[in-house]
mmCIF file of C-alpha atoms and ligand atoms in Angstrom:
data_model
loop_
_atom_site.group_PDB
_atom_site.id
_atom_site.type_symbol
_atom_site.label_atom_id
_atom_site.label_comp_id
_atom_site.label_asym_id
_atom_site.label_seq_id
_atom_site.Cartn_x
_atom_site.Cartn_y
_atom_site.Cartn_z
ATOM 1 C CA MET A 1 -27.171 17.160 -7.471
ATOM 2 C CA ILE A 2 -25.481 14.493 -9.693
ATOM 3 C CA TYR A 3 -21.726 14.277 -8.915
ATOM 4 C CA ASP A 4 -19.534 13.104 -11.631
ATOM 5 C CA ILE A 5 -17.885 10.512 -9.549
ATOM 6 C CA ALA A 6 -18.571 8.998 -5.991
ATOM 7 C CA ILE A 7 -15.932 7.100 -4.365
ATOM 8 C CA VAL A 8 -16.491 4.514 -1.596
ATOM 9 C CA GLY A 9 -13.389 4.368 0.738
ATOM 10 C CA GLY A 10 -11.331 7.079 2.131
ATOM 11 C CA GLY A 11 -7.922 5.024 2.656
ATOM 12 C CA LEU A 12 -5.000 5.791 0.389
ATOM 13 C CA THR A 13 -6.629 4.407 -2.809
ATOM 14 C CA GLY A 14 -9.827 6.392 -2.223
ATOM 15 C CA SER A 15 -8.139 9.670 -1.095
ATOM 16 C CA LEU A 16 -5.841 9.852 -3.798
ATOM 17 C CA THR A 17 -8.507 9.049 -6.260
ATOM 18 C CA ALA A 18 -10.549 11.946 -4.979
ATOM 19 C CA ARG A 19 -7.528 14.124 -5.233
ATOM 20 C CA SER A 20 -6.834 13.194 -8.826
ATOM 21 C CA LEU A 21 -10.342 13.830 -9.916
ATOM 22 C CA ALA A 22 -10.736 16.949 -8.117
ATOM 23 C CA ALA A 23 -7.557 18.547 -9.749
ATOM 24 C CA ARG A 24 -9.174 17.743 -13.062
ATOM 25 C CA GLY A 25 -12.130 19.787 -12.076
ATOM 26 C CA ARG A 26 -14.565 16.821 -11.755
ATOM 27 C CA SER A 27 -17.383 16.838 -9.205
ATOM 28 C CA VAL A 28 -16.209 14.440 -6.603
ATOM 29 C CA LEU A 29 -18.156 12.962 -3.595
ATOM 30 C CA LEU A 30 -15.927 10.807 -1.197
ATOM 31 C CA LEU A 31 -17.687 8.517 1.262
ATOM 32 C CA GLU A 32 -15.864 7.122 4.246
ATOM 33 C CA ALA A 33 -17.389 5.090 6.728
ATOM 34 C CA ARG A 34 -14.945 5.496 9.603
ATOM 35 C CA PRO A 35 -13.129 8.306 11.298
ATOM 36 C CA LEU A 36 -9.900 9.628 9.524
ATOM 37 C CA GLY A 37 -6.946 7.607 10.892
ATOM 38 C CA HIS A 38 -8.906 4.622 12.008
ATOM 39 C CA THR A 39 -7.073 1.410 12.473
ATOM 40 C CA GLU A 40 -9.298 -1.238 11.024
ATOM 41 C CA GLY A 41 -8.364 -1.322 7.425
ATOM 42 C CA SER A 42 -4.948 -1.045 5.350
ATOM 43 C CA SER A 43 -3.784 2.557 5.462
ATOM 44 C CA HIS A 44 -3.288 3.504 8.995
ATOM 45 C CA GLY A 45 -0.180 4.431 10.890
ATOM 46 C CA THR A 46 2.882 6.573 9.636
ATOM 47 C CA SER A 47 5.088 4.242 7.796
ATOM 48 C CA ARG A 48 5.170 2.236 4.511
ATOM 49 C CA ILE A 49 7.851 1.450 2.174
ATOM 50 C CA PHE A 50 8.690 3.395 -1.005
ATOM 51 C CA ARG A 51 10.918 1.868 -3.378
ATOM 52 C CA ARG A 52 11.364 1.699 -7.298
ATOM 53 C CA ALA A 53 13.549 -1.500 -7.474
ATOM 54 C CA HIS A 54 10.681 -3.735 -8.769
ATOM 55 C CA PRO A 55 11.654 -6.489 -11.214
ATOM 56 C CA VAL A 56 8.334 -6.275 -13.352
ATOM 57 C CA PRO A 57 8.510 -3.095 -15.629
ATOM 58 C CA ILE A 58 4.772 -1.778 -15.185
ATOM 59 C CA TYR A 59 5.567 -1.649 -11.424
ATOM 60 C CA ALA A 60 8.862 0.004 -11.943
ATOM 61 C CA ASP A 61 7.357 2.724 -14.316
ATOM 62 C CA MET A 62 4.313 3.045 -11.840
ATOM 63 C CA ALA A 63 6.822 3.507 -8.927
ATOM 64 C CA SER A 64 8.850 6.124 -10.996
ATOM 65 C CA ARG A 65 5.669 8.111 -11.812
ATOM 66 C CA ALA A 66 4.656 7.821 -8.135
ATOM 67 C CA GLN A 67 7.824 9.314 -7.038
ATOM 68 C CA HIS A 68 7.001 12.483 -9.036
ATOM 69 C CA LEU A 69 3.362 12.564 -7.792
ATOM 70 C CA TRP A 70 4.420 12.177 -4.048
ATOM 71 C CA ARG A 71 6.677 15.525 -4.539
ATOM 72 C CA LYS A 72 3.847 17.098 -6.400
ATOM 73 C CA LEU A 73 1.292 16.226 -3.472
ATOM 74 C CA GLU A 74 3.946 17.594 -0.847
ATOM 75 C CA ASP A 75 4.531 20.913 -2.952
ATOM 76 C CA ASP A 76 0.565 21.297 -3.279
ATOM 77 C CA SER A 77 -0.269 20.412 0.294
ATOM 78 C CA GLY A 78 3.001 21.723 2.019
ATOM 79 C CA VAL A 79 3.218 18.692 4.094
ATOM 80 C CA ALA A 80 6.233 16.125 3.947
ATOM 81 C CA LEU A 81 5.183 12.800 2.936
ATOM 82 C CA LEU A 82 8.141 10.855 1.541
ATOM 83 C CA THR A 83 11.472 10.533 3.178
ATOM 84 C CA THR A 84 14.398 9.106 1.519
ATOM 85 C CA THR A 85 16.522 6.575 3.481
ATOM 86 C CA GLY A 86 17.992 4.435 0.684
ATOM 87 C CA GLY A 87 16.698 0.919 0.608
ATOM 88 C CA LEU A 88 18.292 -2.656 0.333
ATOM 89 C CA ASP A 89 17.016 -6.071 -0.950
ATOM 90 C CA TYR A 90 18.951 -9.161 -0.294
ATOM 91 C CA GLY A 91 18.560 -12.741 0.626
ATOM 92 C CA ILE A 92 18.910 -16.055 -1.521
ATOM 93 C CA ASP A 93 15.298 -15.817 -2.827
ATOM 94 C CA ARG A 94 15.560 -12.275 -3.575
ATOM 95 C CA HIS A 95 18.322 -12.866 -6.165
ATOM 96 C CA PRO A 96 20.061 -9.631 -5.804
ATOM 97 C CA ARG A 97 22.431 -9.876 -8.792
ATOM 98 C CA GLU A 98 19.473 -10.727 -11.126
ATOM 99 C CA LEU A 99 17.392 -7.953 -9.692
ATOM 100 C CA TYR A 100 20.219 -5.552 -10.020
ATOM 101 C CA GLU A 101 20.091 -6.292 -13.822
ATOM 102 C CA ALA A 102 16.355 -6.251 -14.117
ATOM 103 C CA VAL A 103 16.472 -3.034 -11.967
ATOM 104 C CA ARG A 104 19.081 -1.184 -13.981
ATOM 105 C CA ALA A 105 17.476 -2.325 -17.073
ATOM 106 C CA ASN A 106 14.358 -0.226 -15.932
ATOM 107 C CA ALA A 107 16.638 2.797 -15.485
ATOM 108 C CA VAL A 108 16.518 2.887 -11.640
ATOM 109 C CA THR A 109 19.951 4.008 -10.119
ATOM 110 C CA CYS A 110 21.094 1.174 -7.809
ATOM 111 C CA GLU A 111 24.279 -0.505 -6.798
ATOM 112 C CA LEU A 112 25.326 -4.008 -5.937
ATOM 113 C CA LEU A 113 27.289 -4.511 -2.746
ATOM 114 C CA SER A 114 29.055 -7.367 -1.269
ATOM 115 C CA ALA A 115 27.631 -8.820 2.318
ATOM 116 C CA ALA A 116 30.969 -7.295 3.869
ATOM 117 C CA ALA A 117 30.532 -3.898 1.904
ATOM 118 C CA ALA A 118 27.008 -3.654 3.027
ATOM 119 C CA GLU A 119 28.020 -4.522 6.488
ATOM 120 C CA GLU A 120 30.287 -1.689 6.528
ATOM 121 C CA ARG A 121 28.224 0.863 5.114
ATOM 122 C CA PHE A 122 25.064 -0.145 7.475
ATOM 123 C CA PRO A 123 26.061 -0.518 11.043
ATOM 124 C CA GLY A 124 23.912 -2.859 13.011
ATOM 125 C CA MET A 125 22.650 -4.969 9.933
ATOM 126 C CA ARG A 126 24.392 -8.431 8.719
ATOM 127 C CA PHE A 127 23.414 -9.863 5.276
ATOM 128 C CA PRO A 128 23.321 -13.362 4.179
ATOM 129 C CA THR A 129 24.187 -12.462 0.596
ATOM 130 C CA ASP A 130 24.894 -9.493 -1.750
ATOM 131 C CA VAL A 131 22.870 -6.750 -1.421
ATOM 132 C CA LEU A 132 21.085 -4.335 -3.933
ATOM 133 C CA PHE A 133 21.331 -0.942 -2.800
ATOM 134 C CA GLN A 134 18.858 1.783 -3.951
ATOM 135 C CA PRO A 135 19.421 5.222 -2.898
ATOM 136 C CA ASP A 136 16.236 6.823 -3.377
ATOM 137 C CA ALA A 137 13.700 4.299 -1.674
ATOM 138 C CA GLY A 138 12.447 5.497 1.742
ATOM 139 C CA HIS A 139 9.300 5.591 3.361
ATOM 140 C CA ILE A 140 5.747 7.426 3.249
ATOM 141 C CA ASN A 141 3.572 8.488 5.830
ATOM 142 C CA PRO A 142 0.031 7.188 5.032
ATOM 143 C CA ASN A 143 -1.909 9.243 7.726
ATOM 144 C CA ALA A 144 -0.343 12.655 6.619
ATOM 145 C CA THR A 145 -1.033 11.312 2.985
ATOM 146 C CA ILE A 146 -4.513 10.837 3.278
ATOM 147 C CA ALA A 147 -4.981 14.157 5.428
ATOM 148 C CA ALA A 148 -3.034 15.905 2.720
ATOM 149 C CA ALA A 149 -4.781 14.696 -0.347
ATOM 150 C CA LEU A 150 -8.199 15.101 1.290
ATOM 151 C CA ALA A 151 -7.552 18.591 2.093
ATOM 152 C CA VAL A 152 -6.270 19.442 -1.434
ATOM 153 C CA ALA A 153 -9.279 17.664 -3.005
ATOM 154 C CA GLU A 154 -11.648 19.694 -0.706
ATOM 155 C CA THR A 155 -9.673 22.985 -1.832
ATOM 156 C CA ASP A 156 -10.378 21.786 -5.463
ATOM 157 C CA GLY A 157 -14.253 21.441 -4.677
ATOM 158 C CA ALA A 158 -14.527 17.588 -3.676
ATOM 159 C CA ASP A 159 -17.321 16.740 -1.280
ATOM 160 C CA ILE A 160 -15.732 14.644 1.577
ATOM 161 C CA ARG A 161 -18.071 13.041 4.005
ATOM 162 C CA ILE A 162 -16.279 11.037 7.008
ATOM 163 C CA GLY A 163 -18.626 8.822 8.976
ATOM 164 C CA THR A 164 -20.840 7.892 6.080
ATOM 165 C CA ALA A 165 -21.352 4.281 5.300
ATOM 166 C CA VAL A 166 -22.236 3.152 1.909
ATOM 167 C CA GLU A 167 -25.107 0.537 2.571
ATOM 168 C CA ALA A 168 -26.387 -0.087 -0.981
ATOM 169 C CA VAL A 169 -26.028 0.833 -4.770
ATOM 170 C CA GLU A 170 -28.352 0.693 -7.596
ATOM 171 C CA HIS A 171 -28.062 1.702 -11.191
ATOM 172 C CA ARG A 172 -30.725 3.978 -12.154
ATOM 173 C CA PHE A 173 -31.490 5.710 -15.584
ATOM 174 C CA GLY A 174 -27.704 5.475 -16.443
ATOM 175 C CA ASN A 175 -26.604 6.778 -13.237
ATOM 176 C CA VAL A 176 -25.481 5.170 -9.728
ATOM 177 C CA SER A 177 -27.569 5.598 -6.728
ATOM 178 C CA VAL A 178 -25.919 5.288 -3.443
ATOM 179 C CA ALA A 179 -27.635 4.601 -0.259
ATOM 180 C CA THR A 180 -25.617 5.603 2.837
ATOM 181 C CA SER A 181 -26.007 6.120 6.426
ATOM 182 C CA ASP A 182 -26.479 9.802 5.847
ATOM 183 C CA GLY A 183 -28.862 9.680 2.965
ATOM 184 C CA THR A 184 -28.985 8.765 -0.777
ATOM 185 C CA PHE A 185 -26.601 10.249 -3.268
ATOM 186 C CA THR A 186 -26.491 10.187 -7.066
ATOM 187 C CA ALA A 187 -23.357 9.927 -9.452
ATOM 188 C CA ARG A 188 -22.629 9.362 -12.918
ATOM 189 C CA HIS A 189 -19.946 6.810 -11.883
ATOM 190 C CA LEU A 190 -18.879 5.053 -8.886
ATOM 191 C CA VAL A 191 -15.420 4.072 -7.546
ATOM 192 C CA VAL A 192 -15.209 1.347 -4.861
ATOM 193 C CA ALA A 193 -12.048 1.502 -3.109
ATOM 194 C CA ALA A 194 -13.150 -0.323 0.084
ATOM 195 C CA GLY A 195 -9.865 -2.095 0.734
ATOM 196 C CA PRO A 196 -10.500 -5.252 2.886
ATOM 197 C CA TRP A 197 -14.380 -4.766 2.755
ATOM 198 C CA LEU A 198 -14.451 -4.923 -0.861
ATOM 199 C CA PRO A 199 -15.114 -8.873 -1.302
ATOM 200 C CA GLU A 200 -18.137 -8.122 1.186
ATOM 201 C CA ILE A 201 -19.234 -5.019 -0.628
ATOM 202 C CA LEU A 202 -19.065 -6.842 -4.099
ATOM 203 C CA SER A 203 -21.160 -9.667 -2.862
ATOM 204 C CA ARG A 204 -23.685 -7.750 -0.969
ATOM 205 C CA THR A 205 -24.009 -4.853 -3.255
ATOM 206 C CA LEU A 206 -22.781 -5.488 -6.553
ATOM 207 C CA PRO A 207 -23.497 -9.017 -7.482
ATOM 208 C CA ASP A 208 -23.300 -8.347 -11.214
ATOM 209 C CA ILE A 209 -19.527 -7.992 -11.024
ATOM 210 C CA PRO A 210 -17.626 -11.021 -11.293
ATOM 211 C CA ASP A 211 -15.781 -12.462 -8.182
ATOM 212 C CA PRO A 212 -12.090 -11.479 -8.501
ATOM 213 C CA HIS A 213 -11.141 -13.977 -5.544
ATOM 214 C CA LEU A 214 -9.571 -11.534 -3.104
ATOM 215 C CA THR A 215 -8.454 -13.014 0.122
ATOM 216 C CA VAL A 216 -8.236 -10.672 3.164
ATOM 217 C CA THR A 217 -5.088 -11.518 5.661
ATOM 218 C CA GLU A 218 -4.185 -10.324 9.089
ATOM 219 C CA GLN A 219 -0.553 -9.477 9.103
ATOM 220 C CA ASN A 220 1.639 -8.674 12.252
ATOM 221 C CA ILE A 221 3.804 -5.574 12.807
ATOM 222 C CA PHE A 222 6.600 -5.214 15.473
ATOM 223 C CA HIS A 223 8.575 -2.198 16.281
ATOM 224 C CA PHE A 224 12.115 -2.623 17.630
ATOM 225 C CA THR A 225 14.149 0.365 19.158
ATOM 226 C CA GLU A 226 17.362 1.222 17.247
ATOM 227 C CA THR A 227 20.095 0.475 19.477
ATOM 228 C CA MET A 228 22.912 1.370 16.847
ATOM 229 C CA ALA A 229 22.768 4.275 14.309
ATOM 230 C CA PRO A 230 19.401 5.445 15.691
ATOM 231 C CA GLY A 231 17.562 7.543 13.142
ATOM 232 C CA HIS A 232 19.775 6.335 10.099
ATOM 233 C CA TRP A 233 18.323 3.206 9.173
ATOM 234 C CA PRO A 234 17.258 2.227 5.549
ATOM 235 C CA VAL A 235 14.347 0.277 4.342
ATOM 236 C CA LEU A 236 14.856 -3.255 3.579
ATOM 237 C CA ILE A 237 13.220 -6.520 1.906
ATOM 238 C CA CYS A 238 14.943 -9.687 2.866
ATOM 239 C CA MET A 239 13.888 -13.074 1.067
ATOM 240 C CA HIS A 240 15.992 -15.589 2.861
ATOM 241 C CA HIS A 241 13.652 -18.737 2.910
ATOM 242 C CA ARG A 242 10.931 -16.333 4.403
ATOM 243 C CA THR A 243 10.097 -12.754 3.452
ATOM 244 C CA PHE A 244 10.710 -10.020 6.045
ATOM 245 C CA TYR A 245 10.582 -6.023 5.538
ATOM 246 C CA GLY A 246 11.758 -3.443 7.600
ATOM 247 C CA LEU A 247 11.412 0.421 7.680
ATOM 248 C CA PRO A 248 11.542 3.383 9.977
ATOM 249 C CA SER A 249 8.431 3.185 12.213
ATOM 250 C CA GLY A 250 8.084 6.794 12.416
ATOM 251 C CA ALA A 251 5.552 7.768 15.274
ATOM 252 C CA ASP A 252 3.975 4.396 15.351
ATOM 253 C CA GLY A 253 7.172 2.910 17.117
ATOM 254 C CA GLY A 254 6.976 5.376 20.119
ATOM 255 C CA PRO A 255 9.217 8.158 21.251
ATOM 256 C CA GLU A 256 12.620 6.494 20.360
ATOM 257 C CA PRO A 257 13.843 5.793 16.564
ATOM 258 C CA ALA A 258 12.608 2.387 15.922
ATOM 259 C CA LEU A 259 12.326 0.083 12.810
ATOM 260 C CA LYS A 260 9.161 -1.346 12.021
ATOM 261 C CA VAL A 261 9.473 -5.122 11.166
ATOM 262 C CA GLY A 262 7.013 -7.757 9.631
ATOM 263 C CA ARG A 263 6.461 -10.735 7.443
ATOM 264 C CA HIS A 264 5.373 -10.120 3.991
ATOM 265 C CA ASP A 265 4.085 -13.633 3.566
ATOM 266 C CA PRO A 266 0.151 -13.792 3.960
ATOM 267 C CA GLY A 267 -1.036 -14.176 7.462
ATOM 268 C CA VAL A 268 -4.140 -15.738 8.637
ATOM 269 C CA ALA A 269 -7.198 -15.625 6.307
ATOM 270 C CA THR A 270 -9.773 -13.281 7.828
ATOM 271 C CA THR A 271 -12.436 -10.527 7.399
ATOM 272 C CA PRO A 272 -12.457 -7.166 8.772
ATOM 273 C CA ALA A 273 -15.431 -8.080 11.166
ATOM 274 C CA SER A 274 -13.665 -11.418 12.325
ATOM 275 C CA ARG A 275 -10.013 -10.503 12.687
ATOM 276 C CA SER A 276 -8.501 -11.005 16.065
ATOM 277 C CA GLY A 277 -6.570 -7.713 16.360
ATOM 278 C CA LEU A 278 -3.781 -9.539 18.183
ATOM 279 C CA PRO A 279 -0.419 -10.589 16.812
ATOM 280 C CA ASP A 280 0.302 -14.009 16.855
ATOM 281 C CA PRO A 281 2.922 -15.535 18.764
ATOM 282 C CA HIS A 282 4.629 -17.753 16.166
ATOM 283 C CA THR A 283 5.166 -14.802 13.973
ATOM 284 C CA ARG A 284 6.444 -12.764 16.728
ATOM 285 C CA ASP A 285 9.012 -15.599 17.241
ATOM 286 C CA LEU A 286 9.901 -15.727 13.639
ATOM 287 C CA VAL A 287 10.287 -11.864 13.448
ATOM 288 C CA GLN A 288 12.380 -11.768 16.594
ATOM 289 C CA SER A 289 14.629 -14.529 15.360
ATOM 290 C CA PHE A 290 15.116 -12.691 12.186
ATOM 291 C CA VAL A 291 16.072 -9.406 14.237
ATOM 292 C CA ASP A 292 18.501 -11.547 16.490
ATOM 293 C CA THR A 293 20.175 -12.998 13.445
ATOM 294 C CA TRP A 294 20.355 -10.276 10.885
ATOM 295 C CA LEU A 295 19.628 -6.946 12.550
ATOM 296 C CA PRO A 296 21.743 -6.726 15.750
ATOM 297 C CA GLY A 297 21.718 -3.076 15.954
ATOM 298 C CA LEU A 298 17.996 -3.355 17.166
ATOM 299 C CA ALA A 299 16.668 -4.227 20.528
ATOM 300 C CA SER A 300 15.723 -7.986 20.559
ATOM 301 C CA THR A 301 12.111 -7.285 22.085
ATOM 302 C CA PRO A 302 9.543 -5.305 20.094
ATOM 303 C CA VAL A 303 8.755 -2.277 22.144
ATOM 304 C CA ARG A 304 5.331 -2.219 20.135
ATOM 305 C CA GLU A 305 2.985 -4.469 17.924
ATOM 306 C CA ASP A 306 -0.010 -4.092 15.904
ATOM 307 C CA THR A 307 -1.848 -6.058 13.091
ATOM 308 C CA CYS A 308 -3.323 -4.647 9.949
ATOM 309 C CA LEU A 309 -5.220 -6.106 6.875
ATOM 310 C CA TYR A 310 -3.900 -7.072 3.374
ATOM 311 C CA THR A 311 -6.343 -7.772 0.671
ATOM 312 C CA ASN A 312 -4.656 -10.009 -1.659
ATOM 313 C CA THR A 313 -5.132 -11.095 -5.259
ATOM 314 C CA ARG A 314 -3.910 -14.787 -6.232
ATOM 315 C CA ASN A 315 -0.877 -13.469 -7.943
ATOM 316 C CA GLU A 316 -0.242 -10.097 -5.938
ATOM 317 C CA ASP A 317 -1.324 -8.129 -9.193
ATOM 318 C CA PHE A 318 -3.683 -5.272 -8.646
ATOM 319 C CA LEU A 319 -7.110 -5.090 -9.493
ATOM 320 C CA LEU A 320 -8.246 -1.782 -11.155
ATOM 321 C CA ASP A 321 -11.207 -2.281 -13.758
ATOM 322 C CA ARG A 322 -14.352 -0.974 -14.896
ATOM 323 C CA ARG A 323 -17.819 -2.624 -15.449
ATOM 324 C CA GLY A 324 -20.134 0.088 -16.805
ATOM 325 C CA PRO A 325 -20.620 2.812 -14.564
ATOM 326 C CA ILE A 326 -18.557 0.895 -11.607
ATOM 327 C CA THR A 327 -14.968 0.893 -11.164
ATOM 328 C CA VAL A 328 -13.184 -1.521 -8.601
ATOM 329 C CA ALA A 329 -9.744 -0.906 -7.185
ATOM 330 C CA SER A 330 -7.710 -3.246 -5.091
ATOM 331 C CA PRO A 331 -4.286 -2.129 -5.201
ATOM 332 C CA CYS A 332 -2.929 -3.832 -2.292
ATOM 333 C CA SER A 333 -1.314 -7.515 -1.837
ATOM 334 C CA GLY A 334 0.863 -5.494 0.657
ATOM 335 C CA GLN A 335 2.346 -3.415 -1.780
ATOM 336 C CA GLY A 336 -0.138 -0.707 -2.734
ATOM 337 C CA ALA A 337 0.846 2.378 -0.477
ATOM 338 C CA LYS A 338 4.071 3.360 -2.653
ATOM 339 C CA PHE A 339 1.970 3.598 -5.673
ATOM 340 C CA ALA A 340 -1.153 5.428 -4.285
ATOM 341 C CA PRO A 341 -0.922 8.792 -6.290
ATOM 342 C CA VAL A 342 -0.253 6.887 -9.394
ATOM 343 C CA VAL A 343 -3.077 4.350 -8.970
ATOM 344 C CA GLY A 344 -5.093 7.404 -8.250
ATOM 345 C CA GLU A 345 -4.522 8.779 -11.407
ATOM 346 C CA MET A 346 -5.115 5.339 -13.158
ATOM 347 C CA ILE A 347 -8.293 4.668 -11.373
ATOM 348 C CA SER A 348 -9.224 8.266 -12.518
ATOM 349 C CA ASP A 349 -8.493 7.648 -16.296
ATOM 350 C CA ILE A 350 -10.319 4.209 -16.225
ATOM 351 C CA ALA A 351 -13.311 5.554 -14.531
ATOM 352 C CA LEU A 352 -13.353 8.534 -17.082
ATOM 353 C CA GLY A 353 -13.121 6.126 -19.927
ATOM 354 C CA LEU A 354 -9.678 8.011 -20.704
ATOM 355 C CA SER A 355 -7.669 4.626 -20.693
ATOM 356 C CA LYS A 356 -8.072 1.264 -20.782
ATOM 357 C CA THR A 357 -7.109 -1.043 -17.776
ATOM 358 C CA PRO A 358 -3.573 -2.528 -18.359
ATOM 359 C CA ASP A 359 -4.168 -6.381 -18.910
ATOM 360 C CA ARG A 360 -2.608 -7.668 -15.591
ATOM 361 C CA PHE A 361 -4.777 -5.403 -13.518
ATOM 362 C CA ALA A 362 -8.242 -6.324 -15.532
ATOM 363 C CA LEU A 363 -10.774 -8.379 -13.656
ATOM 364 C CA SER A 364 -10.605 -10.960 -16.321
ATOM 365 C CA ALA A 365 -7.147 -11.500 -15.132
ATOM 366 C CA HIS A 366 -8.243 -12.422 -11.762
ATOM 367 C CA LEU A 367 -11.008 -14.532 -12.548
HETATM 368 C C1 LIG B 401 0.584 -4.227 7.688
HETATM 369 C C2 LIG B 401 0.809 -3.453 6.389
HETATM 370 C C3 LIG B 401 2.001 -3.187 5.706
HETATM 371 C C4 LIG B 401 1.926 -2.732 4.701
HETATM 372 N N1 LIG B 401 3.255 -2.256 4.097
HETATM 373 C C5 LIG B 401 3.204 -1.661 2.923
HETATM 374 C C6 LIG B 401 4.547 -1.051 2.326
HETATM 375 O O1 LIG B 401 5.543 -1.090 3.103
HETATM 376 N N2 LIG B 401 4.521 -0.577 1.107
HETATM 377 C C7 LIG B 401 3.512 -0.473 0.217
HETATM 378 O O2 LIG B 401 3.693 0.072 -0.681
HETATM 379 N N3 LIG B 401 2.391 -1.091 0.917
HETATM 380 C C8 LIG B 401 2.250 -1.603 2.020
HETATM 381 N N4 LIG B 401 1.069 -2.066 2.354
HETATM 382 C C9 LIG B 401 -0.233 -1.977 1.510
HETATM 383 C C10 LIG B 401 -0.917 -0.655 1.551
HETATM 384 O O3 LIG B 401 -0.930 -0.052 2.904
HETATM 385 C C11 LIG B 401 -2.111 -0.892 1.179
HETATM 386 O O4 LIG B 401 -2.051 -1.156 -0.279
HETATM 387 C C12 LIG B 401 -3.066 0.421 1.229
HETATM 388 O O5 LIG B 401 -3.098 1.160 2.291
HETATM 389 C C13 LIG B 401 -4.378 0.110 0.701
HETATM 390 O O6 LIG B 401 -5.327 1.205 0.816
HETATM 391 P P1 LIG B 401 -7.012 1.164 0.385
HETATM 392 O O7 LIG B 401 -7.271 2.561 0.582
HETATM 393 O O8 LIG B 401 -7.121 0.347 -0.788
HETATM 394 O O9 LIG B 401 -7.613 0.389 1.615
HETATM 395 P P2 LIG B 401 -8.088 0.926 3.136
HETATM 396 O O10 LIG B 401 -6.944 1.700 3.579
HETATM 397 O O11 LIG B 401 -8.380 -0.363 3.960
HETATM 398 O O12 LIG B 401 -9.257 1.810 2.734
HETATM 399 C C14 LIG B 401 -10.372 1.378 2.720
HETATM 400 C C15 LIG B 401 -11.456 2.329 3.411
HETATM 401 O O13 LIG B 401 -12.875 2.102 2.668
HETATM 402 C C16 LIG B 401 -13.682 2.328 3.886
HETATM 403 N N5 LIG B 401 -14.835 1.590 3.716
HETATM 404 C C17 LIG B 401 -15.158 0.178 3.535
HETATM 405 N N6 LIG B 401 -16.472 -0.222 3.565
HETATM 406 C C18 LIG B 401 -17.003 0.921 3.291
HETATM 407 C C19 LIG B 401 -18.447 1.574 3.012
HETATM 408 N N7 LIG B 401 -19.345 0.457 2.948
HETATM 409 N N8 LIG B 401 -18.911 2.748 3.167
HETATM 410 C C20 LIG B 401 -17.880 3.807 3.235
HETATM 411 N N9 LIG B 401 -16.460 3.392 3.455
HETATM 412 C C21 LIG B 401 -16.249 2.214 3.471
HETATM 413 C C22 LIG B 401 -12.952 1.814 5.155
HETATM 414 O O14 LIG B 401 -13.497 2.359 6.280
HETATM 415 C C23 LIG B 401 -11.271 2.252 4.839
HETATM 416 O O15 LIG B 401 -10.941 3.384 5.390
HETATM 417 C C24 LIG B 401 0.803 -2.622 3.481
HETATM 418 C C25 LIG B 401 -0.202 -3.066 4.297
HETATM 419 C C26 LIG B 401 -0.300 -3.251 5.676
HETATM 420 C C27 LIG B 401 -1.772 -3.853 5.994
#
C-alpha cells in the first residue's frame, strides 16, 4: 500500500497532524519509536500552559484558532483536555501595560490589574508590577491529548504504529520509502515531527534539507504543593530579570493540588541520548527563591521534580516547512503545546500543498 502521508513521531505535533489528515480522509501512517506516554521527549505529562495573550499577531491568531480546535477535539473524543483557570503576565521585562495594549488589539479579552488588586484577587501570590489578566487562559493535558488525537485518527482510518522506529528515508520514483524497525513503508509524502530527535534525523537521514540550526536544551520542572487556595491557581508568566512560568500540575504533581514552576530561559544544551535526566541544583535554587519571594501560598520545597527537552530555533519561531515530498516540523521552543491542534492543521495544509508556509516559519528564516 502507498499511504498519502507518513508521519515520524507521535508527540503532540505528530498525533495532532495525524488527526487532522485522517479527518480529511487521507490515508495516514504514524510511526512512533517509543511507548505512548514515554518521558524522553517534549510532550509527556499532564500540564502545559494554554494562553492567547501573545504580542505577535500570527501567534495570537493561531492561539485563538487552537482554542476552538481543542474544544472540537474534546467533543470528538469525549475527553476533557483544556481547563480554564485564567492566566497572568507580569514582571518588568513582560511590560504588562504594552502587552495589554497589544493583546487587546488582537481582540483577546483581558484586564490590566494593579499589583495590589491582583494580590487581592489571587491569594498566595505577590506581584512586582501591574498584571495582565486573561480570563480564558488555562492548561492542557498532553498525555490525554495524544491518546485522544490518536484514537480519533484511528477511528478515521489512520494506521498508528507505536514502537516502530524510523531508521532511514529514501526518495524513490516520486514516493518516500521509510525503513523502520518493523519493515519498510511507502508514502507520497513524509512529515518529520520528531521533536528533539529532529536535528539528528535531519543530519543522518535527510542531508539534502538545509540545517535549521536547532538547539536542544534540558529544562527543569518543579512541583510545589498549594498551601493557600488549593485547586484555584491561575497559570502565570513572570518576566522579572529571569523568566519563570507556573501552572497547575495535574497528576504530575502528586495527589495534593500543586503548581508546576519552571524557568523558560533555555537550559543546558544537550541531545536526547546524552541528557542527564536530573534537575540542576542552581536552577532549583533560582526557582525556589522565586517561589519564596513571589508565591508565598506554595510550600517552599518542591514535592516532585523532573526534566524535559526544548527544541529551540534561534529566535523561538516555529519551523514548519516543506522540501519536495518532506515536511519538517519543529513547533517547540517551549511554547508549542498550546498551538498543537492548529499546528496539526497547518502542517497538513503544507504537506498537501494547500497552503504556503508563513514566512517566519520557513526553513529559509532559520538558516
Ligand atoms: C518542560 C517543558 C514545558 C513546556 N511547557 C509548555 C507550556 O506550558 N505551553 C506550551 O504551549 N508548550 C510548552 N512546552 C512545549 C511543548 O511541550 C512542545 O512544543 C511539544 O510537546 C513538542 O511536541 P513534539 O511532538 O514536536 O515533540 P515530542 O513530544 O518530543 O515528540 C517527538 C516524538 O518523535 C518520536 N521519534 C523521534 N525519533 C523517531 C524515529 N526515528 N522514529 C519514530 N519516532 C521517533 C519520539 O519518540 C517522540 O515521541 C513545554 C516543553 C517542555 C519540555
